mmCIF file of C-alpha atoms in Angstrom:
data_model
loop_
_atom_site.group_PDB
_atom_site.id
_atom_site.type_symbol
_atom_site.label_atom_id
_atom_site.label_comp_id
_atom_site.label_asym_id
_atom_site.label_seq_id
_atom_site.Cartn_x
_atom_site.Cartn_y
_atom_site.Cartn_z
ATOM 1 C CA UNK A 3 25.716 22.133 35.644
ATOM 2 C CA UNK A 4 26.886 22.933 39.242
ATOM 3 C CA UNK A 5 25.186 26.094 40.503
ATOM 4 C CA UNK A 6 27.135 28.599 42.884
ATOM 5 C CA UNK A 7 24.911 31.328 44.939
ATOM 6 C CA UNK A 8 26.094 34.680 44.599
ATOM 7 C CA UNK A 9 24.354 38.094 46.526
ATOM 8 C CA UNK A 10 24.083 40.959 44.527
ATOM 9 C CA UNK A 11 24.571 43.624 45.882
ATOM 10 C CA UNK A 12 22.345 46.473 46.780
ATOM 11 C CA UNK A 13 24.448 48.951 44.945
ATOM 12 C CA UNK A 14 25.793 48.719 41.394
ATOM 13 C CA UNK A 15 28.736 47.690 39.175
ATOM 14 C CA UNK A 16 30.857 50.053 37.167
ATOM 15 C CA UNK A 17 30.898 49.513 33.274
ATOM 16 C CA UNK A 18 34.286 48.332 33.365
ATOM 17 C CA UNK A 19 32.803 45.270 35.316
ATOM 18 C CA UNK A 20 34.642 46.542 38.432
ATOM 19 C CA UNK A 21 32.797 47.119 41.833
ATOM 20 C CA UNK A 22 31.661 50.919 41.968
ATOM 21 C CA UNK A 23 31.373 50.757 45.544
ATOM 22 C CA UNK A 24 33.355 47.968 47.654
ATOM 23 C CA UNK A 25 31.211 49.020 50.388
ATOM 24 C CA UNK A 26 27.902 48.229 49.259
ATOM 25 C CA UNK A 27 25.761 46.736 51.522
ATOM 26 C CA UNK A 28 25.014 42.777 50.877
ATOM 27 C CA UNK A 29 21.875 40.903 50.727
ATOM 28 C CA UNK A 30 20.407 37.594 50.546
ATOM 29 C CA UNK A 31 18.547 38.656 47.288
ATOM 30 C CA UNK A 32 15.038 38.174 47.713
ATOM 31 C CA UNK A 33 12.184 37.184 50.186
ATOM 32 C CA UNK A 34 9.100 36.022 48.546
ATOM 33 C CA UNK A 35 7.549 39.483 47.511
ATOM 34 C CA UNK A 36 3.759 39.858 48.159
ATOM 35 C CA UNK A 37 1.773 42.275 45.936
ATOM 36 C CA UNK A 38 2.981 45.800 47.362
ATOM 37 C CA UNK A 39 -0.410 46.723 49.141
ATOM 38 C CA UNK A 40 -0.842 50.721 49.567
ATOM 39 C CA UNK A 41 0.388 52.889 50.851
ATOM 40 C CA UNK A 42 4.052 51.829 49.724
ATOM 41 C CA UNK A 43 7.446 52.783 51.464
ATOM 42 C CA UNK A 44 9.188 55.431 49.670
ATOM 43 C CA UNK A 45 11.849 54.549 47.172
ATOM 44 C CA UNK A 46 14.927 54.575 49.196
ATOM 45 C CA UNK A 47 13.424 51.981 52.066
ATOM 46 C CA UNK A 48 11.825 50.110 49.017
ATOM 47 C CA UNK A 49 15.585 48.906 47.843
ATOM 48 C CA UNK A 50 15.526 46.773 51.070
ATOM 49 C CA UNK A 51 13.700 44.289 49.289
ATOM 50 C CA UNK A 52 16.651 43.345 47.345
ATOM 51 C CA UNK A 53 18.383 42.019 50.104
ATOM 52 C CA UNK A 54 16.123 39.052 50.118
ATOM 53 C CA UNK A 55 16.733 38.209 46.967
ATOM 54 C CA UNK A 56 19.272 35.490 45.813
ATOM 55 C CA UNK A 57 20.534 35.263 42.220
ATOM 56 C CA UNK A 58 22.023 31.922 40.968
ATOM 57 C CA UNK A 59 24.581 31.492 38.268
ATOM 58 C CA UNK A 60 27.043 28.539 37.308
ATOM 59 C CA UNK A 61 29.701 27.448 38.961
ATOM 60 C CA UNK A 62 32.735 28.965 36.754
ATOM 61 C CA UNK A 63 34.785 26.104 37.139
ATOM 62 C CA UNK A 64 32.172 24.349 35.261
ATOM 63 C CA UNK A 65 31.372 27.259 32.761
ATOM 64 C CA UNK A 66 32.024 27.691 29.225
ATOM 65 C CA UNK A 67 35.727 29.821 28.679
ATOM 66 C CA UNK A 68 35.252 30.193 25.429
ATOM 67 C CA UNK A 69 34.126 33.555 24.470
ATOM 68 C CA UNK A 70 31.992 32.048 21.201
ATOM 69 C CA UNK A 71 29.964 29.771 23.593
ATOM 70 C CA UNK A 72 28.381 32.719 25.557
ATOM 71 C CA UNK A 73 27.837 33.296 28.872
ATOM 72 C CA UNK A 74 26.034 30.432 30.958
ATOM 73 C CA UNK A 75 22.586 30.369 31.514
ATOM 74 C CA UNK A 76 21.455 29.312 35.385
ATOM 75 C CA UNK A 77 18.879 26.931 35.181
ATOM 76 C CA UNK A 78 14.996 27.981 35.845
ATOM 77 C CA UNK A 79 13.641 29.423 38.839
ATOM 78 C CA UNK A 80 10.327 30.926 40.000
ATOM 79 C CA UNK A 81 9.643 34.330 39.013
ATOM 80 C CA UNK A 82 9.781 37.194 41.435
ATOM 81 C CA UNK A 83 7.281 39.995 41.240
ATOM 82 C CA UNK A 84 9.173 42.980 42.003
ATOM 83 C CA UNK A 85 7.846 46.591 41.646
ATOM 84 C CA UNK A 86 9.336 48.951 40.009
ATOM 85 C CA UNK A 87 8.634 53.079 39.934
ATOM 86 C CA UNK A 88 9.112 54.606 37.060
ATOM 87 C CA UNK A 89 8.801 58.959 37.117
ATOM 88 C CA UNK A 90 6.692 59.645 33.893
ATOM 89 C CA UNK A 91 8.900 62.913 32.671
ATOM 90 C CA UNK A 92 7.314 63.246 29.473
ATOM 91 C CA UNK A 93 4.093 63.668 30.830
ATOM 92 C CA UNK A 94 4.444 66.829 32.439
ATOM 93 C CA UNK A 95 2.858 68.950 34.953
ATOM 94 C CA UNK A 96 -0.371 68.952 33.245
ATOM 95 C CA UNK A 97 -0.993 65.429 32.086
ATOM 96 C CA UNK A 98 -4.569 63.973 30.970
ATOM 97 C CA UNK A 99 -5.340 61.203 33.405
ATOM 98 C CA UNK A 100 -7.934 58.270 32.866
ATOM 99 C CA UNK A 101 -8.634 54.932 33.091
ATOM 100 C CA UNK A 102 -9.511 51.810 30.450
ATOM 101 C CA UNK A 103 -12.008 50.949 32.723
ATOM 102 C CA UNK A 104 -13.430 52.225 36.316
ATOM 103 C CA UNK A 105 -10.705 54.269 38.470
ATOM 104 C CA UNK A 106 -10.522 55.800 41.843
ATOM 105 C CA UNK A 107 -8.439 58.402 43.219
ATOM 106 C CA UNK A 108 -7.350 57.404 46.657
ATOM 107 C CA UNK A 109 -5.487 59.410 49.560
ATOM 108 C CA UNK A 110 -2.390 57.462 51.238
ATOM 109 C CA UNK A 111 -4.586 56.261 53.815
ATOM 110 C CA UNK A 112 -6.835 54.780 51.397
ATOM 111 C CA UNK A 113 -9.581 57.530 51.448
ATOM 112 C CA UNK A 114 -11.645 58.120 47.937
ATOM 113 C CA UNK A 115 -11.021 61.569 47.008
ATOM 114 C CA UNK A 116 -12.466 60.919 42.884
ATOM 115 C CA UNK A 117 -13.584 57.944 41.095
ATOM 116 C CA UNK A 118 -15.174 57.546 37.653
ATOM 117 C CA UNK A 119 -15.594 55.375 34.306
ATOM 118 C CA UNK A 120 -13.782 54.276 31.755
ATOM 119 C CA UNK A 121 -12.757 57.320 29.686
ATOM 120 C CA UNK A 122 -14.079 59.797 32.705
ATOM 121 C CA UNK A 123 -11.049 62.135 33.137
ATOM 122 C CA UNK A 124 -9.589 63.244 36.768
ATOM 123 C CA UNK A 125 -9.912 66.617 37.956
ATOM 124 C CA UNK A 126 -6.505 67.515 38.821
ATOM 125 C CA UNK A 127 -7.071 71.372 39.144
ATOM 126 C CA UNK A 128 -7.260 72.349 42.260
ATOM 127 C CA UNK A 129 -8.503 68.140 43.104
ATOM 128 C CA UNK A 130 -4.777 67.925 45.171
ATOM 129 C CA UNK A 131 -4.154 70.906 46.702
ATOM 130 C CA UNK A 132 -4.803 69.544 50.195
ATOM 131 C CA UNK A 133 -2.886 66.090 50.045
ATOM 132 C CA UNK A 134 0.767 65.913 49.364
ATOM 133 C CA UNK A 135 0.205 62.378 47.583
ATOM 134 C CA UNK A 136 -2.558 60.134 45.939
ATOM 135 C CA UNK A 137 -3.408 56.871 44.111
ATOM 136 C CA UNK A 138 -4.468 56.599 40.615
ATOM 137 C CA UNK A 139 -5.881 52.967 40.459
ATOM 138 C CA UNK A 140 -8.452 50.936 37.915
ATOM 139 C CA UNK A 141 -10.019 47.555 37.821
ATOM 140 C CA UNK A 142 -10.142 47.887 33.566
ATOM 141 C CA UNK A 143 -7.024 47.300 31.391
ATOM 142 C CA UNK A 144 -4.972 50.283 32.211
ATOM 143 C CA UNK A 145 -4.970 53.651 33.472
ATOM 144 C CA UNK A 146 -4.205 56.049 30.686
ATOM 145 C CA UNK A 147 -1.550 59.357 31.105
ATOM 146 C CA UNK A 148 -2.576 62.088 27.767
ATOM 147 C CA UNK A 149 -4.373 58.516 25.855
ATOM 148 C CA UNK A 150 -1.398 56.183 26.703
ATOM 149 C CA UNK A 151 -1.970 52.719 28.698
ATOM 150 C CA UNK A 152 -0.201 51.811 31.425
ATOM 151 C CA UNK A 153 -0.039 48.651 33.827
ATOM 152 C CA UNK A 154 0.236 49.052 37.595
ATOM 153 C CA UNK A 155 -0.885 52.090 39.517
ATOM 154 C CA UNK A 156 0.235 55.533 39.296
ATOM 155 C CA UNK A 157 1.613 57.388 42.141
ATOM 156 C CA UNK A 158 0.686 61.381 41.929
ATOM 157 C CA UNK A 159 2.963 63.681 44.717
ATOM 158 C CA UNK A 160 3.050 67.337 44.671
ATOM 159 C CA UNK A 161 6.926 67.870 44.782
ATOM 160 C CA UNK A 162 8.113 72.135 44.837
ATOM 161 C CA UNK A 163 5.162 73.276 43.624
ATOM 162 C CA UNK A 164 4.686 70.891 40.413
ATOM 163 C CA UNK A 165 2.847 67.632 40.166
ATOM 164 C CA UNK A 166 5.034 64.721 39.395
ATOM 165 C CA UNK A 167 3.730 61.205 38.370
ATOM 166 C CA UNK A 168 5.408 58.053 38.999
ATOM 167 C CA UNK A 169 4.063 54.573 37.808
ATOM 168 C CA UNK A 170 3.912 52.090 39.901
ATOM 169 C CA UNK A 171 4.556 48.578 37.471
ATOM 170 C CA UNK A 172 5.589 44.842 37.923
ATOM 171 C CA UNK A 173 9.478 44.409 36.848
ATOM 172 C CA UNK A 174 8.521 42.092 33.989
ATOM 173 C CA UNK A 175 6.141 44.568 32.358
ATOM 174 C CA UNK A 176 8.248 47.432 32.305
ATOM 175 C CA UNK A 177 11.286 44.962 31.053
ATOM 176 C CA UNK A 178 8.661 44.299 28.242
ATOM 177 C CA UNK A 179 7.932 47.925 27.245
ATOM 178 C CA UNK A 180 11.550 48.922 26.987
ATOM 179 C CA UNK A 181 12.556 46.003 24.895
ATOM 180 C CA UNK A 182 9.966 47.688 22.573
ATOM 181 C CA UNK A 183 11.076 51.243 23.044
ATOM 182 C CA UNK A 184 14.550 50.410 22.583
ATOM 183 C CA UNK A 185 14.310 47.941 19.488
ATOM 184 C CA UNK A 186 11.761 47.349 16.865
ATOM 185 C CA UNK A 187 9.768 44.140 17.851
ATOM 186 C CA UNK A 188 10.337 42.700 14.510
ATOM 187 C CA UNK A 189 14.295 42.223 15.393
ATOM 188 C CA UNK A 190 15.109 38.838 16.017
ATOM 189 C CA UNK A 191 14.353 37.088 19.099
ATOM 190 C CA UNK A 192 17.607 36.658 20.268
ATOM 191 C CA UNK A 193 18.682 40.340 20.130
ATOM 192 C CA UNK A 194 15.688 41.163 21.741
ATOM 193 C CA UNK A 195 16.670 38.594 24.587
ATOM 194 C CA UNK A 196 19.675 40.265 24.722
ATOM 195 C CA UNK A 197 17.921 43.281 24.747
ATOM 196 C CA UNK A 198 15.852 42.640 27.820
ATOM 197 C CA UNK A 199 18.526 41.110 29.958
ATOM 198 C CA UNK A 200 20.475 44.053 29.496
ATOM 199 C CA UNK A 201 17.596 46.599 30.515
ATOM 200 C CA UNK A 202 16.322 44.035 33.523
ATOM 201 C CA UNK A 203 19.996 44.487 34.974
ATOM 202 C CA UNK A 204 20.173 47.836 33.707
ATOM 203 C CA UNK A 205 16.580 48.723 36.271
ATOM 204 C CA UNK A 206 18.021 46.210 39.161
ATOM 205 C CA UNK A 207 21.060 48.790 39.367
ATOM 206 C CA UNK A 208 18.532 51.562 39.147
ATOM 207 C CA UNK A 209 16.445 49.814 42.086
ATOM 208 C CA UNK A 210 19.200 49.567 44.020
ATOM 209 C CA UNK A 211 20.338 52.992 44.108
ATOM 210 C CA UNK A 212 17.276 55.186 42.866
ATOM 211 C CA UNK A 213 17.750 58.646 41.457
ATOM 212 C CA UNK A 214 15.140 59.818 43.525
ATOM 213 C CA UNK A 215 13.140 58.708 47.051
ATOM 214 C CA UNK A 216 9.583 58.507 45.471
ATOM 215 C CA UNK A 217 11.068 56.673 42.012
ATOM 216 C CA UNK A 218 13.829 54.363 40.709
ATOM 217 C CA UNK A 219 14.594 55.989 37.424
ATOM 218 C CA UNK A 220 12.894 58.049 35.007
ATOM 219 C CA UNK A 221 11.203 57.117 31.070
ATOM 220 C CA UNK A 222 13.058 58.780 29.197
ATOM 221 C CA UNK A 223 16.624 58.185 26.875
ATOM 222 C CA UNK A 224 18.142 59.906 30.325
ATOM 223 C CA UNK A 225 17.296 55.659 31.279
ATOM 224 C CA UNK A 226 16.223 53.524 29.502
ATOM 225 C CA UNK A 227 13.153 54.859 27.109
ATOM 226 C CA UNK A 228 9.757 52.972 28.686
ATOM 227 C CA UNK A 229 6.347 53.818 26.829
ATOM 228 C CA UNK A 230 3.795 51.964 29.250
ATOM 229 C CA UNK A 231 1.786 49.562 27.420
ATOM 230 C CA UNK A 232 1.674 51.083 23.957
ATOM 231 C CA UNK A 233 5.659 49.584 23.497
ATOM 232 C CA UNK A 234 4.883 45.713 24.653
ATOM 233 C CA UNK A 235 4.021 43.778 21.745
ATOM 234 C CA UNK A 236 3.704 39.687 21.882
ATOM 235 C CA UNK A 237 7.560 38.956 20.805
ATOM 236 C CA UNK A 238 8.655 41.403 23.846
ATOM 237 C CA UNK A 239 6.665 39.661 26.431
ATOM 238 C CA UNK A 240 8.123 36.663 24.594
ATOM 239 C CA UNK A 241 11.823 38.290 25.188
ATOM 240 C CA UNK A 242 11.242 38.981 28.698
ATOM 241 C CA UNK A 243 9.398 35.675 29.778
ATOM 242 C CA UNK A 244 12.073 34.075 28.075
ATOM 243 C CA UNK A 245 14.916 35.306 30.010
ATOM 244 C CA UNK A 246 13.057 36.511 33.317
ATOM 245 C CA UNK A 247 14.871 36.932 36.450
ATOM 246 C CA UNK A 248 18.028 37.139 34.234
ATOM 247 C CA UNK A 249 20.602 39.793 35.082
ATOM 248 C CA UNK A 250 24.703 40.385 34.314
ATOM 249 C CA UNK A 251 26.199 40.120 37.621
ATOM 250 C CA UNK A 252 30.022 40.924 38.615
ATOM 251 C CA UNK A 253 31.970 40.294 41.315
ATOM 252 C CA UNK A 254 28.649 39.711 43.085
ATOM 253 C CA UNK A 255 27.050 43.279 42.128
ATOM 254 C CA UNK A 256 24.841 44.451 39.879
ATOM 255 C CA UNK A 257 26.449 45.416 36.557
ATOM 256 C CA UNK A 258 24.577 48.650 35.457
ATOM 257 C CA UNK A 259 24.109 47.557 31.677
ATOM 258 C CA UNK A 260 24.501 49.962 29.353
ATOM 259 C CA UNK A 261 24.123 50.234 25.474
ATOM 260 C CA UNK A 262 23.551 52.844 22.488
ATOM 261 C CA UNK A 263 21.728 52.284 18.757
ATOM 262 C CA UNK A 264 25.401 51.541 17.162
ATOM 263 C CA UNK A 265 28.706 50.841 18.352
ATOM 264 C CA UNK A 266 30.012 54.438 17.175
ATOM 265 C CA UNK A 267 27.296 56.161 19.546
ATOM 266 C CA UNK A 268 28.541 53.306 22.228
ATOM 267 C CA UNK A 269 32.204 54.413 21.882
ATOM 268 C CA UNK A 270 31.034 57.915 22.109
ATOM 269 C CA UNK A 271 28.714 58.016 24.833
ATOM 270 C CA UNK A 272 29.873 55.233 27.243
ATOM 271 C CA UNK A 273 33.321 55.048 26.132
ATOM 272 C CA UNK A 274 34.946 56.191 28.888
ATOM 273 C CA UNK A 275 33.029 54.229 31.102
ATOM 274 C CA UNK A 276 33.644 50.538 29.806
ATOM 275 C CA UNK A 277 31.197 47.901 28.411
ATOM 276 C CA UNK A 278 28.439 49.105 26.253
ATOM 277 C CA UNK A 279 26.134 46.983 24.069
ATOM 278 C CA UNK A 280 25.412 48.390 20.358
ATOM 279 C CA UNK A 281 21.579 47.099 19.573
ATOM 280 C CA UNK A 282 22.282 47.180 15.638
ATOM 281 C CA UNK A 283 25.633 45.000 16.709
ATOM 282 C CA UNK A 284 23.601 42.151 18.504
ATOM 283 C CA UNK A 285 20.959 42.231 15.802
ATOM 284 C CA UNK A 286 23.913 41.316 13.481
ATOM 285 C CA UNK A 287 25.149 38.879 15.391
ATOM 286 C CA UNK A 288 21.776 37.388 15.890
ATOM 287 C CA UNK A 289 21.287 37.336 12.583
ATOM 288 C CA UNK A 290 24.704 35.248 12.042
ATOM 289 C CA UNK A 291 23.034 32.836 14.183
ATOM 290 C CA UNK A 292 24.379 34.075 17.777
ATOM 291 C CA UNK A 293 22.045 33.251 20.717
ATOM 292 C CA UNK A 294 21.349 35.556 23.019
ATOM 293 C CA UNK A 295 24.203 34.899 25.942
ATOM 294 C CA UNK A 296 26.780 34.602 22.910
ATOM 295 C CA UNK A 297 25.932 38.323 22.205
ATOM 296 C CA UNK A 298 25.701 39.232 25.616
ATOM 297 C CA UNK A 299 29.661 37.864 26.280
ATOM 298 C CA UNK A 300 30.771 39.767 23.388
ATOM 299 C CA UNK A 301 29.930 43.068 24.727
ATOM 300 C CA UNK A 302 29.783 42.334 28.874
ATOM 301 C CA UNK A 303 33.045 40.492 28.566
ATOM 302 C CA UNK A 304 33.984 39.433 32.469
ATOM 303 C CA UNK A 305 30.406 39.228 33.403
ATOM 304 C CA UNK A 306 28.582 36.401 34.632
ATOM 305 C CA UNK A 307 24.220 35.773 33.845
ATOM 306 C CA UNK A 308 23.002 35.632 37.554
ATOM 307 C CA UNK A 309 19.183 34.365 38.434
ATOM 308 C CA UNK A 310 17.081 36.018 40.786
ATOM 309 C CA UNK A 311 15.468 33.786 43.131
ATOM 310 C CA UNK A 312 13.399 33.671 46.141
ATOM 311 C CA UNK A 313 15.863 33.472 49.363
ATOM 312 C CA UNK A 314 15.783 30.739 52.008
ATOM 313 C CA UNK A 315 14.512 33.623 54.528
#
């Protein structure tokens, strides 16, 4: 089908699939992105990256109208390793910290303040006091926050007095843990498709316009719920490879997907707000035979399916 190239923008859509912000500033969509080598910029500079990202969808002169067809799919494209930073709130101010495998604890600059084995835990008492920030790192598996794996690195900054951890993790993976956290894996595979297009351009919104300068968004319900590794099964890797780089796109901005267990807790918590997926609704209609985009255009009706892509430069 004939492609069109849209920008998203570096701000968000509303859930009534109107522009939240006219003003928002507009991007190429993507660069290639390099593996983010420490120390990172903080949260707000990091958005830049999304203006060198393009996203690719079909022409709509050439797309489907009808509603029962879905939404159209752009064709394939590389995938894009974007970072995401996630603020572990459920951890605490006390968390356990360790590693699957051998860790260091590393200033900004790159200076070793700890290391250890797998299982060895970090000293955090009293370990910080003199740096504002460090790096948890391994070369095993995962790092581990009070016995729980997670990908990536993990970010530790002393913020008013309290330590705060933020997690450090590839797009894809985290898409891949919150499919898990937000439906059983055992659902079918389209409404777990569904599933992780909505929470990819759900975190692209979030990216965007973070809630915080040192992280995007947080893991809790407040978000989207994210578990680390201990949420990505097989089928949600399977989800998210199968739909990567897909996001719902309007009006050339990001549409800030949200959704709720049922479609009463939909009506009642994003109501007001506009479109709003219910997860037991698209595992019905998945299990009526519905693909995927069919489920997504019954609940994101208006929106388009956008690709991210590497820009020209």
């Amino acid at each position: 089908m004939p492609m069109a190239l849209v920008a998203v923008a570096t701000g968000f859509a509303a859930q009534t699939l109107a522009p939240r912000n006219q003003d928002a500033v507009q991007g190429a969509l993507l660069d290639t992105l390099m593996a983010v080598p420490p120390p990172p910029r903080d949260t707000v500079a990091a958005a830049d990256q999304l203006r060198h990202l393009e996203a690719r969808r079909v022409d709509p002169a050439s797309a489907p109208q009808a509603p029962s067809l879905g939404l159209a799919v752009p064709e394939a494209a590389a995938p894009i390793d974007l970072e995401i930073r996630v603020a572990l709130l459920r951890a605490g101010s006390s968390p356990r910290l360790s590693a699957q495998g051998p860790w260091q604890l590393l200033t900004r600059d790159g200076q070793l303040l700890q290391q250890g084995g797998a299982g060895d835990p970090v000293a955090l008492a009293g370990g910080l006091a003199q740096v504002p920030e460090a790096w948890l790192q391994t070369t095993g598996p995962a790092l581990l926050v009070d016995g729980q794996p997670y990908a990536g690195r993990i970010r530790l900054i002393q913020e008013g007095g309290a330590l705060r951890l933020v997690n450090h993790v590839g797009l894809e993976t985290y898409i891949s843990s919150v499919v898990g956290a937000e439906m059983p894996s055992s659902w079918s595979m389209e409404a777990l498709r569904a599933q992780a297009v909505a929470a990819r351009s759900y975190a692209l919104a979030h990216m965007a316009r973070p809630a915080n300068r040192h992280w995007h968004l947080g893991d809790t319900t407040r978000w989207q719920a994210y578990r680390g590794l201990t949420s990505v099964s097989e089928r949600t890797r399977q989800a998210t490879v199968s739909t990567a780089g897909l996001i719902l796109s309007y009006q050339g901005a990001i549409v800030e997907s949200l959704y709720a267990a049922n479609r009463q807790i939909s009506l009642e918590a994003h109501g007001h707000l506009g479109a709003s997926m219910s997860q037991h609704g698209a595992q019905d209609l998945a299990q009526q035979g519905y693909r995927y985009n069919q489920i997504l255009g019954q609940y994101y009706q208006g929106a388009s399916l956008a690709r991210l892509k590497a820009g020209a430069g």
